[in-house]
Coordinates of C-alpha atoms in Angstrom, one line a residue:
T1 CA 346.1 -112.1 124.4
L2 CA 347.7 -113.4 127.5
E3 CA 345.0 -113.4 130.2
V4 CA 344.6 -115.2 133.5
P5 CA 342.2 -118.0 133.0
P6 CA 339.3 -118.1 135.4
R7 CA 339.8 -121.8 136.4
I8 CA 343.5 -122.5 136.3
D9 CA 343.2 -126.3 136.7
E10 CA 340.7 -126.7 133.9
A11 CA 342.7 -124.4 131.6
A12 CA 345.9 -126.4 132.4
R13 CA 344.1 -129.7 131.5
L14 CA 342.8 -128.2 128.3
A15 CA 346.2 -126.9 127.2
N16 CA 347.8 -130.3 127.9
E17 CA 345.1 -132.1 125.9
V18 CA 345.5 -129.8 122.9
L19 CA 349.3 -129.9 122.9
Q20 CA 349.4 -133.7 123.3
R21 CA 347.5 -133.9 120.0
N22 CA 349.5 -131.1 118.3
P23 CA 352.7 -129.8 120.1
N24 CA 352.7 -126.8 117.7
H25 CA 349.1 -125.7 118.3
I26 CA 349.7 -122.0 118.8
E27 CA 346.6 -121.2 120.8
G28 CA 347.4 -124.2 123.0
I29 CA 350.9 -122.8 123.6
I30 CA 349.5 -119.3 124.5
L31 CA 347.0 -121.0 126.8
R32 CA 349.8 -122.8 128.6
A33 CA 351.7 -119.5 128.9
S34 CA 348.6 -118.0 130.5
V35 CA 348.4 -120.9 133.0
L36 CA 352.1 -120.5 133.8
S37 CA 351.5 -116.8 134.5
A38 CA 348.5 -117.6 136.7
Q39 CA 350.7 -120.1 138.6
N40 CA 353.4 -117.4 139.1
K41 CA 356.0 -119.4 137.3
P42 CA 359.3 -117.8 136.4
A43 CA 359.1 -115.0 133.8
E44 CA 361.7 -116.7 131.6
E45 CA 359.5 -119.9 131.3
I46 CA 356.4 -117.9 130.3
L47 CA 358.4 -115.7 127.8
A48 CA 359.8 -118.8 126.2
E49 CA 356.4 -120.2 125.5
I50 CA 355.1 -117.0 124.0
N51 CA 358.2 -116.5 121.8
R52 CA 357.8 -120.1 120.6
A53 CA 354.2 -119.2 119.5
V54 CA 355.5 -116.2 117.7
S55 CA 358.3 -118.2 115.9
L56 CA 355.7 -120.7 114.7
D57 CA 353.8 -118.0 112.8
P58 CA 355.7 -114.7 112.7
K59 CA 352.7 -113.0 111.0
R60 CA 350.1 -114.0 113.6
I61 CA 349.0 -110.7 115.3
E62 CA 347.4 -112.4 118.3
S63 CA 350.8 -113.9 119.4
Y64 CA 352.4 -110.4 119.5
L65 CA 349.5 -109.1 121.5
S66 CA 350.0 -111.9 124.0
L67 CA 353.7 -110.9 124.2
A68 CA 352.7 -107.3 124.8
R69 CA 350.3 -108.3 127.5
F70 CA 353.1 -110.3 129.2
Y71 CA 355.3 -107.2 129.3
V72 CA 352.4 -105.2 130.8
T73 CA 352.1 -107.7 133.6
R74 CA 355.8 -107.3 134.2
N75 CA 355.4 -103.5 134.2
E76 CA 357.9 -103.3 131.2
M77 CA 355.8 -100.7 129.4
G78 CA 358.5 -99.7 126.9
K79 CA 358.8 -103.3 125.6
A80 CA 355.0 -103.6 125.6
E81 CA 354.6 -100.5 123.4
E82 CA 357.3 -101.7 121.1
T83 CA 355.6 -105.1 120.7
F84 CA 352.2 -103.5 120.0
R85 CA 353.8 -101.4 117.3
R86 CA 355.4 -104.5 115.8
A87 CA 352.0 -106.1 115.6
I88 CA 350.6 -103.1 113.8
Q89 CA 353.6 -103.1 111.3
I90 CA 352.7 -106.7 110.4
N91 CA 349.1 -105.6 109.5
E92 CA 348.2 -101.9 109.5
G93 CA 344.6 -102.9 108.8
S94 CA 344.2 -105.0 112.0
A95 CA 341.4 -103.5 114.1
L96 CA 342.4 -105.9 116.8
A97 CA 346.0 -104.6 117.0
H98 CA 344.9 -100.9 117.0
T99 CA 342.2 -101.5 119.6
Q100 CA 344.5 -103.4 122.0
F101 CA 347.2 -100.7 121.5
G102 CA 344.6 -98.0 122.2
R103 CA 343.6 -99.7 125.4
F104 CA 347.2 -99.9 126.5
L105 CA 347.7 -96.2 125.7
S106 CA 344.5 -95.4 127.7
Q107 CA 345.9 -97.3 130.7
M108 CA 349.1 -95.1 130.3
N109 CA 346.9 -92.0 130.5
R110 CA 347.7 -91.1 126.9
A111 CA 344.1 -90.5 126.0
G112 CA 344.8 -88.5 122.8
K113 CA 347.0 -91.2 121.3
A114 CA 344.6 -93.9 122.5
E115 CA 341.7 -92.2 120.7
A116 CA 343.8 -92.0 117.5
E117 CA 344.5 -95.8 117.6
M118 CA 340.9 -96.7 118.3
R119 CA 339.7 -94.4 115.5
R120 CA 342.2 -96.2 113.1
A121 CA 340.7 -99.5 114.3
V122 CA 337.2 -98.3 113.4
E123 CA 338.3 -97.0 110.1
A124 CA 340.1 -100.3 109.3
E125 CA 337.0 -102.4 110.2
P126 CA 333.8 -100.3 110.4
Q127 CA 331.8 -103.4 111.3
N128 CA 334.0 -104.4 114.2
R129 CA 331.9 -104.1 117.3
D130 CA 334.7 -104.5 119.8
S131 CA 336.6 -101.6 118.3
R132 CA 333.6 -99.3 118.3
H133 CA 332.8 -100.4 121.9
A134 CA 336.4 -99.6 123.0
L135 CA 336.2 -96.1 121.3
A136 CA 332.9 -95.4 122.9
N137 CA 334.2 -96.5 126.3
L138 CA 337.2 -94.3 125.9
Y139 CA 335.0 -91.2 125.3
L140 CA 332.9 -92.2 128.3
S141 CA 335.9 -92.6 130.6
T142 CA 337.4 -89.2 129.5
R143 CA 334.0 -87.6 130.0
Q144 CA 333.6 -86.6 126.3
F145 CA 329.9 -87.3 126.5
E146 CA 328.8 -86.0 123.1
K147 CA 331.4 -88.2 121.3
A148 CA 330.5 -91.1 123.5
E149 CA 326.8 -90.8 122.7
E150 CA 327.6 -90.6 118.9
S151 CA 329.8 -93.7 119.2
Y152 CA 327.2 -95.7 121.1
K153 CA 324.6 -94.6 118.5
A154 CA 326.9 -95.9 115.8
L155 CA 327.4 -99.1 117.6
A156 CA 323.7 -99.6 118.1
E157 CA 323.1 -98.8 114.4
L158 CA 325.2 -101.8 113.4
D159 CA 322.6 -104.1 115.0
R160 CA 319.6 -101.8 114.6
N161 CA 317.3 -104.7 113.8
R162 CA 318.4 -106.7 116.9
M163 CA 317.2 -106.1 120.4
D164 CA 320.8 -106.2 121.8
G165 CA 321.8 -103.5 119.4
R166 CA 319.4 -100.9 120.8
A167 CA 320.0 -102.1 124.3
V168 CA 323.7 -100.9 124.0
L169 CA 322.5 -97.3 123.6
A170 CA 320.0 -97.7 126.5
D171 CA 322.8 -99.0 128.7
Y172 CA 324.9 -96.0 127.9
Y173 CA 322.1 -93.6 128.9
A174 CA 321.7 -95.6 132.1
T175 CA 325.5 -95.3 132.8
V176 CA 325.4 -91.5 132.5
N177 CA 322.2 -91.2 134.6
R178 CA 319.9 -90.4 131.7
L179 CA 317.5 -92.9 133.1
D180 CA 314.4 -91.7 131.3
E181 CA 316.0 -92.1 127.9
A182 CA 317.2 -95.6 128.9
I183 CA 313.8 -96.6 130.1
Q184 CA 312.1 -95.3 126.9
I185 CA 314.4 -97.4 124.7
Y186 CA 313.8 -100.5 126.9
N187 CA 310.1 -99.9 126.9
E188 CA 310.1 -99.8 123.1
I189 CA 312.2 -103.0 122.9
L190 CA 309.9 -104.8 125.4
T191 CA 306.7 -103.7 123.7
K192 CA 307.9 -105.4 120.5
S193 CA 309.6 -108.3 122.2
P194 CA 308.0 -108.9 125.7
D195 CA 309.9 -112.2 126.2
Y196 CA 313.3 -110.5 125.8
L197 CA 314.6 -111.5 129.2
R198 CA 317.8 -109.4 129.2
G199 CA 315.6 -106.4 128.6
R200 CA 313.5 -107.3 131.7
Y201 CA 316.6 -107.6 133.8
R202 CA 318.1 -104.3 132.7
M203 CA 314.8 -102.5 132.9
G204 CA 314.5 -103.7 136.5
E205 CA 318.0 -102.7 137.3
I206 CA 317.5 -99.2 136.0
M207 CA 314.2 -98.9 137.9
L208 CA 316.1 -100.0 141.0
E209 CA 318.7 -97.3 140.4
R210 CA 316.0 -94.7 140.0
G211 CA 314.5 -95.8 143.3
D212 CA 311.3 -97.2 141.8
L213 CA 311.2 -100.4 143.8
A214 CA 307.7 -101.4 142.8
A215 CA 308.6 -101.1 139.0
A216 CA 311.8 -103.0 139.5
A217 CA 310.0 -105.8 141.4
A218 CA 307.4 -105.9 138.6
Q219 CA 310.0 -106.7 136.0
A220 CA 311.4 -109.6 138.2
E221 CA 307.9 -111.0 138.8
M222 CA 307.1 -111.0 135.1
V223 CA 310.0 -113.3 134.4
L224 CA 309.4 -115.5 137.5
K225 CA 305.8 -116.1 136.5
K226 CA 307.2 -117.8 133.3
Q227 CA 310.3 -119.3 134.9
E228 CA 310.0 -119.5 138.6
N229 CA 313.7 -120.2 139.3
D230 CA 315.2 -117.9 136.8
R231 CA 318.5 -116.9 138.4
Q232 CA 318.8 -113.4 137.0
A233 CA 315.2 -112.6 138.1
L234 CA 315.8 -114.0 141.5
I235 CA 318.9 -111.8 141.9
L236 CA 316.9 -108.8 140.8
R237 CA 314.1 -109.5 143.2
A238 CA 316.6 -110.1 146.0
R239 CA 318.2 -106.7 145.3
V240 CA 314.7 -105.1 145.5
R241 CA 314.0 -106.8 148.8
L242 CA 317.4 -105.7 150.2
Q243 CA 316.4 -102.1 149.4
M244 CA 313.1 -102.7 151.2
G245 CA 314.9 -104.1 154.2
M246 CA 313.4 -107.6 153.6
H247 CA 316.8 -109.2 154.3
K248 CA 315.4 -112.7 155.2
D249 CA 313.4 -112.8 151.9
A250 CA 316.4 -111.6 149.9
I251 CA 318.6 -114.3 151.5
K252 CA 315.9 -116.9 150.5
D253 CA 316.1 -115.9 146.9
L254 CA 319.9 -115.8 146.9
D255 CA 320.0 -119.3 148.5
E256 CA 318.1 -120.6 145.5
V257 CA 320.5 -118.9 143.1
L258 CA 323.5 -120.4 144.9
K259 CA 321.8 -123.8 145.0
Q260 CA 321.5 -123.7 141.2
E261 CA 325.0 -122.2 140.7
P262 CA 327.3 -122.3 143.7
D263 CA 329.9 -120.3 141.8
S264 CA 327.5 -117.5 140.8
R265 CA 329.5 -114.3 141.1
S266 CA 326.4 -112.1 141.4
G267 CA 324.9 -114.6 143.9
L268 CA 327.9 -114.5 146.1
Y269 CA 328.2 -110.7 145.9
F270 CA 324.6 -109.9 146.8
M271 CA 324.4 -112.7 149.4
A272 CA 327.4 -111.0 151.1
E273 CA 325.5 -107.7 151.0
A274 CA 322.3 -109.4 152.4
K275 CA 324.2 -111.0 155.2
M276 CA 325.9 -107.8 156.1
R277 CA 322.6 -105.9 156.1
A278 CA 321.0 -108.6 158.2
G279 CA 323.8 -108.1 160.8
Q280 CA 325.4 -111.4 160.1
I281 CA 328.9 -109.9 159.7
E282 CA 331.1 -113.0 160.0
Q283 CA 329.0 -114.8 157.4
A284 CA 329.3 -111.8 155.1
R285 CA 333.1 -111.7 155.7
N286 CA 333.3 -115.4 154.7
L287 CA 331.3 -114.8 151.6
V288 CA 333.3 -111.8 150.4
G289 CA 336.5 -113.8 151.1
E290 CA 335.1 -116.7 148.9
L291 CA 334.1 -114.2 146.2
D292 CA 337.6 -112.7 146.1
R293 CA 339.2 -116.2 146.0
R294 CA 337.0 -117.3 143.1
Y295 CA 337.0 -114.1 141.2
P296 CA 340.3 -112.2 142.1
E297 CA 339.9 -109.7 139.2
Y298 CA 336.3 -108.8 140.1
L299 CA 336.5 -105.1 141.3
P300 CA 333.0 -104.7 142.8
G301 CA 333.8 -107.7 145.0
K302 CA 336.8 -105.9 146.4
L303 CA 334.7 -102.9 147.2
M304 CA 332.1 -105.1 148.9
R305 CA 334.8 -106.6 151.0
M306 CA 335.7 -103.1 152.3
Q307 CA 332.0 -102.4 152.9
V308 CA 331.7 -105.5 155.1
N309 CA 334.8 -104.6 157.1
F310 CA 333.3 -101.1 157.7
A311 CA 330.2 -102.8 159.0
A312 CA 332.5 -105.0 161.2
K313 CA 334.0 -101.7 162.6
D314 CA 337.4 -102.7 161.3
P315 CA 338.9 -99.5 159.6
K316 CA 342.4 -100.9 159.7
T317 CA 341.5 -103.8 157.5
V318 CA 339.6 -101.4 155.2
L319 CA 342.8 -99.3 155.0
A320 CA 344.9 -102.3 154.0
L321 CA 342.3 -103.5 151.4
S322 CA 342.0 -100.0 149.8
N323 CA 345.7 -99.6 149.5
E324 CA 345.9 -103.1 147.9
L325 CA 343.1 -102.2 145.5
L326 CA 344.5 -98.8 144.5
G327 CA 347.8 -100.5 143.8
K328 CA 346.1 -103.1 141.6
L329 CA 344.1 -100.4 139.7
S330 CA 347.3 -98.6 138.8
Q331 CA 348.4 -101.7 136.9
T332 CA 345.0 -102.8 135.4
T333 CA 344.3 -102.4 131.7
P334 CA 340.7 -101.9 130.4
D335 CA 339.2 -104.9 128.7
M336 CA 335.8 -106.2 127.8
E337 CA 335.1 -107.1 131.4
T338 CA 336.7 -104.0 132.9
S339 CA 335.7 -100.8 131.1
P340 CA 337.6 -97.5 131.6
Q341 CA 334.5 -96.2 133.3
L342 CA 334.5 -99.1 135.8
L343 CA 338.1 -98.5 136.6
A344 CA 337.5 -94.8 137.1
D345 CA 334.5 -95.5 139.3
T346 CA 336.3 -98.1 141.3
R347 CA 339.3 -95.8 141.9
A348 CA 336.9 -93.1 143.2
K349 CA 335.2 -95.6 145.5
A350 CA 338.6 -97.1 146.7
L351 CA 339.8 -93.5 147.5
T352 CA 336.6 -92.9 149.4
A353 CA 336.9 -96.1 151.4
R354 CA 340.5 -95.3 152.3
G355 CA 339.6 -91.7 153.2
L356 CA 336.7 -92.8 155.5
A357 CA 339.0 -95.4 157.1
Q358 CA 341.6 -92.7 157.7
L359 CA 338.9 -90.5 159.2
Q360 CA 337.8 -93.3 161.6
L361 CA 341.4 -93.8 162.6
G362 CA 341.8 -90.1 163.4
N363 CA 344.0 -89.2 160.4
A364 CA 342.0 -86.2 159.2
A365 CA 344.7 -84.8 156.9
A366 CA 345.1 -88.1 155.1
A367 CA 341.3 -88.5 154.9
R368 CA 341.0 -85.0 153.4
Q369 CA 343.6 -85.8 150.7
D370 CA 341.9 -89.1 149.6
L371 CA 338.3 -87.7 149.8
T372 CA 339.3 -84.6 147.8
M373 CA 340.8 -86.9 145.1
A374 CA 337.6 -89.0 145.1
R375 CA 335.6 -85.8 144.7
D376 CA 337.7 -84.7 141.8
Q377 CA 337.1 -88.0 140.1
A378 CA 333.3 -87.8 140.7
P379 CA 332.6 -84.0 140.9
N380 CA 328.8 -84.6 140.4
S381 CA 328.4 -87.0 143.3
P382 CA 326.6 -85.5 146.3
A383 CA 328.2 -88.2 148.5
A384 CA 331.7 -86.8 147.7
Y385 CA 330.7 -83.5 149.4
V386 CA 329.0 -85.2 152.3
N387 CA 332.2 -87.1 153.0
L388 CA 334.3 -83.9 152.8
A389 CA 331.8 -82.3 155.3
R390 CA 332.6 -85.1 157.7
V391 CA 336.3 -84.1 157.5
E392 CA 335.5 -80.5 158.2
L393 CA 333.4 -81.5 161.2
K394 CA 336.2 -83.8 162.5
E395 CA 338.5 -80.7 162.4
G396 CA 335.9 -78.5 164.1
K397 CA 335.2 -76.4 160.9
T398 CA 331.4 -76.2 161.1
E399 CA 330.9 -73.4 158.6
E400 CA 333.1 -75.2 156.1
A401 CA 331.0 -78.4 156.7
I402 CA 327.8 -76.4 156.0
Q403 CA 329.3 -75.2 152.7
M404 CA 330.1 -78.8 151.7
Y405 CA 326.6 -80.0 152.5
E406 CA 325.2 -77.1 150.4
R407 CA 327.4 -78.1 147.5
G408 CA 326.0 -81.6 147.7
L409 CA 322.5 -80.2 147.8
A410 CA 323.2 -78.0 144.7
I411 CA 323.6 -81.3 142.8
D412 CA 320.7 -83.2 144.5
T413 CA 318.2 -80.9 146.3
V414 CA 316.8 -83.7 148.5
N415 CA 320.0 -85.7 149.2
Y416 CA 319.2 -87.3 152.6
D417 CA 322.7 -87.4 154.0
A418 CA 323.4 -83.8 153.1
L419 CA 320.2 -82.6 154.6
N420 CA 320.5 -84.7 157.7
G421 CA 324.1 -83.4 158.2
L422 CA 322.9 -79.8 157.7
V423 CA 319.9 -80.3 160.1
N424 CA 322.2 -81.8 162.8
I425 CA 324.5 -78.8 162.7
Y426 CA 321.6 -76.3 162.9
V427 CA 320.0 -78.3 165.8
R428 CA 323.3 -78.4 167.7
Q429 CA 323.7 -74.6 167.2
S430 CA 320.1 -73.9 168.3
R431 CA 319.3 -72.7 164.8
A432 CA 316.0 -74.6 164.4
A433 CA 314.3 -71.9 162.4
E434 CA 317.0 -72.2 159.7
A435 CA 316.8 -76.0 159.7
H436 CA 313.0 -75.8 159.2
A437 CA 313.4 -73.2 156.4
R438 CA 316.0 -75.4 154.6
L439 CA 313.7 -78.4 154.7
D440 CA 310.6 -76.4 153.7
Q441 CA 312.6 -75.2 150.7
A442 CA 313.4 -78.8 149.8
I443 CA 309.8 -79.9 150.3
S444 CA 308.4 -77.2 148.0
S445 CA 310.9 -78.3 145.3
Q446 CA 309.5 -81.9 145.3
P447 CA 305.7 -81.6 145.3
S448 CA 305.1 -85.0 143.7
N449 CA 308.2 -87.0 144.9
K450 CA 306.5 -89.0 147.7
D451 CA 309.6 -90.9 148.7
A452 CA 311.6 -87.7 149.1
L453 CA 308.7 -86.0 150.9
A454 CA 308.6 -88.9 153.4
T455 CA 312.3 -88.5 154.3
L456 CA 312.0 -84.7 154.4
H457 CA 309.0 -84.8 156.9
Y458 CA 310.9 -87.3 158.9
L459 CA 313.8 -84.9 159.2
K460 CA 311.3 -82.1 160.2
A461 CA 310.2 -84.4 163.0
Q462 CA 313.7 -84.6 164.3
I463 CA 313.9 -80.8 164.6
Y464 CA 310.6 -80.7 166.5
V465 CA 311.9 -83.3 168.9
S466 CA 315.0 -81.1 169.5
E467 CA 312.6 -78.2 170.2
K468 CA 310.6 -80.5 172.7
N469 CA 307.5 -80.1 170.5
P470 CA 306.2 -83.7 170.5
S471 CA 302.8 -82.9 168.9
S472 CA 304.4 -81.2 165.9
A473 CA 306.9 -84.1 165.7
E474 CA 304.1 -86.6 165.6
A475 CA 302.3 -84.6 162.9
A476 CA 305.4 -84.5 160.7
L477 CA 305.9 -88.2 161.1
R478 CA 302.3 -88.8 160.1
H479 CA 302.9 -86.7 157.0
A480 CA 306.0 -88.9 156.3
L481 CA 303.8 -92.0 156.5
D482 CA 301.0 -90.4 154.3
N483 CA 303.6 -90.1 151.6
N484 CA 305.2 -93.6 152.2
P485 CA 303.3 -96.0 154.4
N486 CA 306.3 -98.4 154.3
Y487 CA 308.8 -95.9 155.6
L488 CA 309.9 -97.9 158.7
A489 CA 312.1 -95.2 160.2
A490 CA 309.0 -93.1 160.8
Y491 CA 307.3 -95.9 162.7
F492 CA 310.4 -96.3 164.9
A493 CA 310.5 -92.6 165.5
L494 CA 306.8 -92.5 166.5
G495 CA 307.5 -95.5 168.8
A496 CA 310.4 -93.6 170.5
L497 CA 308.3 -90.5 170.8
F498 CA 305.5 -92.3 172.6
A499 CA 307.9 -94.4 174.7
N500 CA 309.6 -91.2 176.0
A501 CA 306.1 -89.9 176.9
S502 CA 305.4 -93.1 178.9
Q503 CA 302.7 -94.1 176.4
Q504 CA 303.8 -97.7 176.1
D505 CA 300.6 -99.0 174.4
R506 CA 300.9 -96.4 171.6
A507 CA 304.7 -97.1 171.2
I508 CA 304.1 -100.9 171.0
A509 CA 301.4 -100.3 168.4
E510 CA 303.9 -98.4 166.2
Y511 CA 306.5 -101.2 166.5
R512 CA 303.7 -103.7 165.6
R513 CA 303.1 -101.8 162.4
V514 CA 306.8 -102.3 161.6
I515 CA 306.4 -106.0 162.1
E516 CA 303.3 -106.1 159.9
R517 CA 305.4 -104.7 157.0
K518 CA 308.7 -106.5 157.9
P519 CA 308.0 -109.7 159.9
D520 CA 311.7 -110.4 160.5
D521 CA 312.5 -107.0 162.1
V522 CA 314.7 -107.9 165.1
T523 CA 314.8 -104.4 166.4
A524 CA 311.0 -104.1 166.6
Y525 CA 310.6 -107.3 168.6
T526 CA 313.5 -106.2 170.9
L527 CA 311.9 -102.8 171.6
I528 CA 308.5 -104.3 172.3
G529 CA 310.2 -106.6 174.7
M530 CA 311.9 -103.7 176.5
L531 CA 308.6 -101.8 176.8
E532 CA 306.8 -104.8 178.2
D533 CA 309.8 -105.3 180.5
T534 CA 309.6 -101.8 181.9
R535 CA 305.9 -102.1 182.8
G536 CA 306.4 -105.5 184.4
N537 CA 304.8 -107.7 181.7
Y538 CA 307.6 -110.2 181.9
D539 CA 305.9 -113.0 180.1
A540 CA 305.2 -110.8 177.1
A541 CA 308.7 -109.3 177.3
A542 CA 310.3 -112.8 177.3
E543 CA 308.1 -113.8 174.3
N544 CA 309.3 -110.9 172.2
Y545 CA 312.9 -111.3 173.2
R546 CA 312.7 -115.0 172.2
K547 CA 311.2 -113.9 168.8
A548 CA 314.1 -111.5 168.3
L549 CA 316.6 -114.2 169.1
Q550 CA 314.9 -116.7 166.7
L551 CA 315.5 -114.2 164.0
D552 CA 319.1 -113.3 165.0
Q553 CA 320.9 -115.2 167.8
S554 CA 323.5 -112.4 168.0
T555 CA 321.1 -109.8 169.3
A556 CA 322.9 -108.9 172.5
I557 CA 320.2 -106.8 174.2
A558 CA 317.5 -109.4 173.7
A559 CA 319.7 -112.2 175.0
N560 CA 320.9 -110.2 178.0
N561 CA 317.4 -109.1 179.0
L562 CA 315.9 -112.5 178.5
A563 CA 318.6 -114.0 180.7
W564 CA 317.7 -111.4 183.4
I565 CA 314.0 -112.2 183.2
Y566 CA 314.8 -115.9 183.6
A567 CA 317.1 -115.4 186.5
A568 CA 315.3 -112.5 188.3
Y569 CA 311.7 -113.5 187.9
G570 CA 311.8 -117.2 187.5
K571 CA 310.4 -117.1 184.0
G572 CA 312.8 -119.6 182.5
N573 CA 315.5 -122.2 182.9
L574 CA 318.7 -120.9 184.7
D575 CA 320.9 -123.1 182.5
E576 CA 319.5 -121.3 179.5
A577 CA 319.9 -118.0 181.2
Q578 CA 323.6 -118.8 181.8
K579 CA 324.1 -119.8 178.2
L580 CA 322.5 -116.6 176.9
S581 CA 324.4 -114.4 179.3
Q582 CA 327.8 -116.0 178.8
G583 CA 327.4 -115.6 175.0
V584 CA 326.7 -111.9 175.4
V585 CA 329.6 -111.3 177.8
Q586 CA 332.0 -113.2 175.6
K587 CA 331.3 -110.7 172.8
Y588 CA 331.1 -107.6 175.1
P589 CA 333.3 -108.3 178.1
D590 CA 333.6 -104.6 179.0
E591 CA 329.8 -103.8 179.1
A592 CA 329.0 -103.5 182.8
G593 CA 325.3 -104.2 182.4
F594 CA 325.9 -107.4 180.6
V595 CA 328.5 -108.5 183.2
D596 CA 326.1 -107.7 186.0
T597 CA 323.4 -110.0 184.4
L598 CA 325.8 -112.9 184.3
G599 CA 326.8 -112.3 187.9
W600 CA 323.1 -112.4 188.9
V601 CA 322.6 -115.6 187.0
F602 CA 325.5 -117.2 188.8
Y603 CA 324.1 -116.0 192.1
K604 CA 320.7 -117.4 191.5
K605 CA 322.3 -120.8 190.6
G606 CA 324.2 -120.8 193.9
L607 CA 327.6 -120.2 192.2
H608 CA 328.6 -117.5 194.6
L609 CA 332.3 -117.3 193.9
A610 CA 331.6 -117.0 190.1
A611 CA 329.0 -114.4 190.9
I612 CA 331.4 -112.3 193.0
E613 CA 334.0 -112.5 190.1
Q614 CA 331.4 -110.9 187.8
L615 CA 330.0 -108.4 190.2

C-alpha cells in the first residue's frame, strides 16, 4: 500500500533505478508514488502514477490498496471505501484486502463492520499471521478482552514451537497489565532457550514496568556479559538507571548506543528523556526535535516532546503540540507499526497533556473537558483521577478533589500521587489524624511491598513535620529507609529536618549518604555547600559548589553562591566570580538575590558604576 518511506532520498533513488531497468515495474511505480506523496507533490501527479500501476495489472490487489490509501491521505473516505470494495470484488478470498479494509473501518469507528472484515480475512487464510494480529488488535482496542485473549492464543498456536510464537501471547498479557502471566511465559521460554535475546529484553521491560528494577537490570546484565555493547541491552540498562536517578550513567549507555547507531529511534528517545531528567532541558529539546524530524510518524516521540516542554515550563508550546497531535491522530490509520491500542493510548495521553497545559494557563474549564475525555479513554488509570483532582483544587472544590483522589486509590491503593494529594489537603485543613489514618490503612494493605512501604512512611513523615513533631518524623523516615535503603527522598527529608534544627553535621551526613548512592547528585552537593556556607566554612562550601557545577553548569544557586564566596571572602578569582554571576543573572534577571551578587562582584572589582546599576 501507499506508505511514506522512512528515507525519502533513498526511496527515490531505488524507484528510479528499478524503473530505468523496467519502466513498467509495478512496485517501482507504487514506490515512486509514495515518494511523490512524501514530497507533497500535486495529488494529480500521485494519482496518475497509481492509476498507471492499476492499468498495468487490473487484477493486482495491492495496487488498489495503494489507491485506497491515497484517498485516505486526501480524506476522501467515500472513494477509499469504494476502492477497498473493488479490491475485494477482484478476489473475495484475499486476506490482505479484507484486513486492510477492516483497518480502514476501524479508523472510521465502525468496529462491528471492521470485525466482520477481519474475521473474513482469517477465514480466507487461517495461517495468515497479519490478519490474525489485526483481529486481535481490534479486540484489544475495543476492550473485548476475552476475544482478544482467544485471538492472541490462536496466533501463538500458529507458531507454538517457535519462541516468538509464545512471546506474542506474553506481550498481550503485558499490554493488559497481567504481568505475572507474561513473566511466567517468558520464564518458560528462557528456561528452554536462555540465549533468546528478545526474550531477555522483553522480560527486562516487563520487570521495569512492574517496578522491579533489580530484576530488569539483571536481564540487561545477562546479555551484556555475552555482548558488552548490545544496543538493546544498553537501552534497557539505561532505562533502569533513569528510574534509579542515575542520569549520568544512563547517558553514558545511550551515548554508546548512538555512537553505534546515530539514527537509533529508541536511543534518541531515551537520551531526550535522560537529558530532561538531568535538567539539561535545551539539549533534551534538541533531541526530541531531531527525533521528530527523523521519525515524523513516531507517536511516543511526539509525547516526549510535550513532556520536555512541560519540563521547560512552556505550556503554550505543549498546547500547540497537543492540538497538532490530536489532529494527526484523527487521520491516522492503524497499521503494523501503529496498533489501535497505541492510537487509543496516545490519544488519551495527548488529551492529558493538553488538559494539563490548559490548567497551567488558567483555563480550568477547558482542562476539565480534556482531562475528563482522557479519563473516559483510560477509566482504570489512577493518574486520570489525580489530574481531575487538580482541576477541582484549581476551582477551589476541595471535597470534590478528595473524592477524585479516593477514586484513584480505589484502583491503586498505594498510588503515591493520589495519597500525596490527599495528605496535602488534610494537612492544610489541620486534619492530621485523618491523614495518618488513611496512610495507616494503606500501610496495612501492603505488608510485603517494601517500595510502597518506603513511600508511605515518607508521607507519614511529612504529616509529622506539619505537626511540628520532628522525632516522629525522623522515626518515619528511618522506617522508609529500612524498607528501601536507596530511597533518596528520605535522605533529603532527613537532611532538611536536621538543617531546620541547626544540626548541620547530621544534615550533611544525610546528604553524603545520597552522594554515596548517587555520586552525580547536584542537589546534594549544593545543599552541603549551603550548610557549610551558613556556618562559615567557606573553603568547604566553595569545594561543594564547584563539584555541583562540574556536574551541571546550569546550577544557578551553586554558581551564585560560589561567586559570592569568591567576591566577599577572597576565596577565588574575581573574573571567575563575574563570569559565574553574569551567567546566572542572564538566566534570572528578575531574581533580586542573584542581581545583588553581581553588583557586589562589580563593587569588589572597582567597577562602581556597574555595581550601582545592579544594586
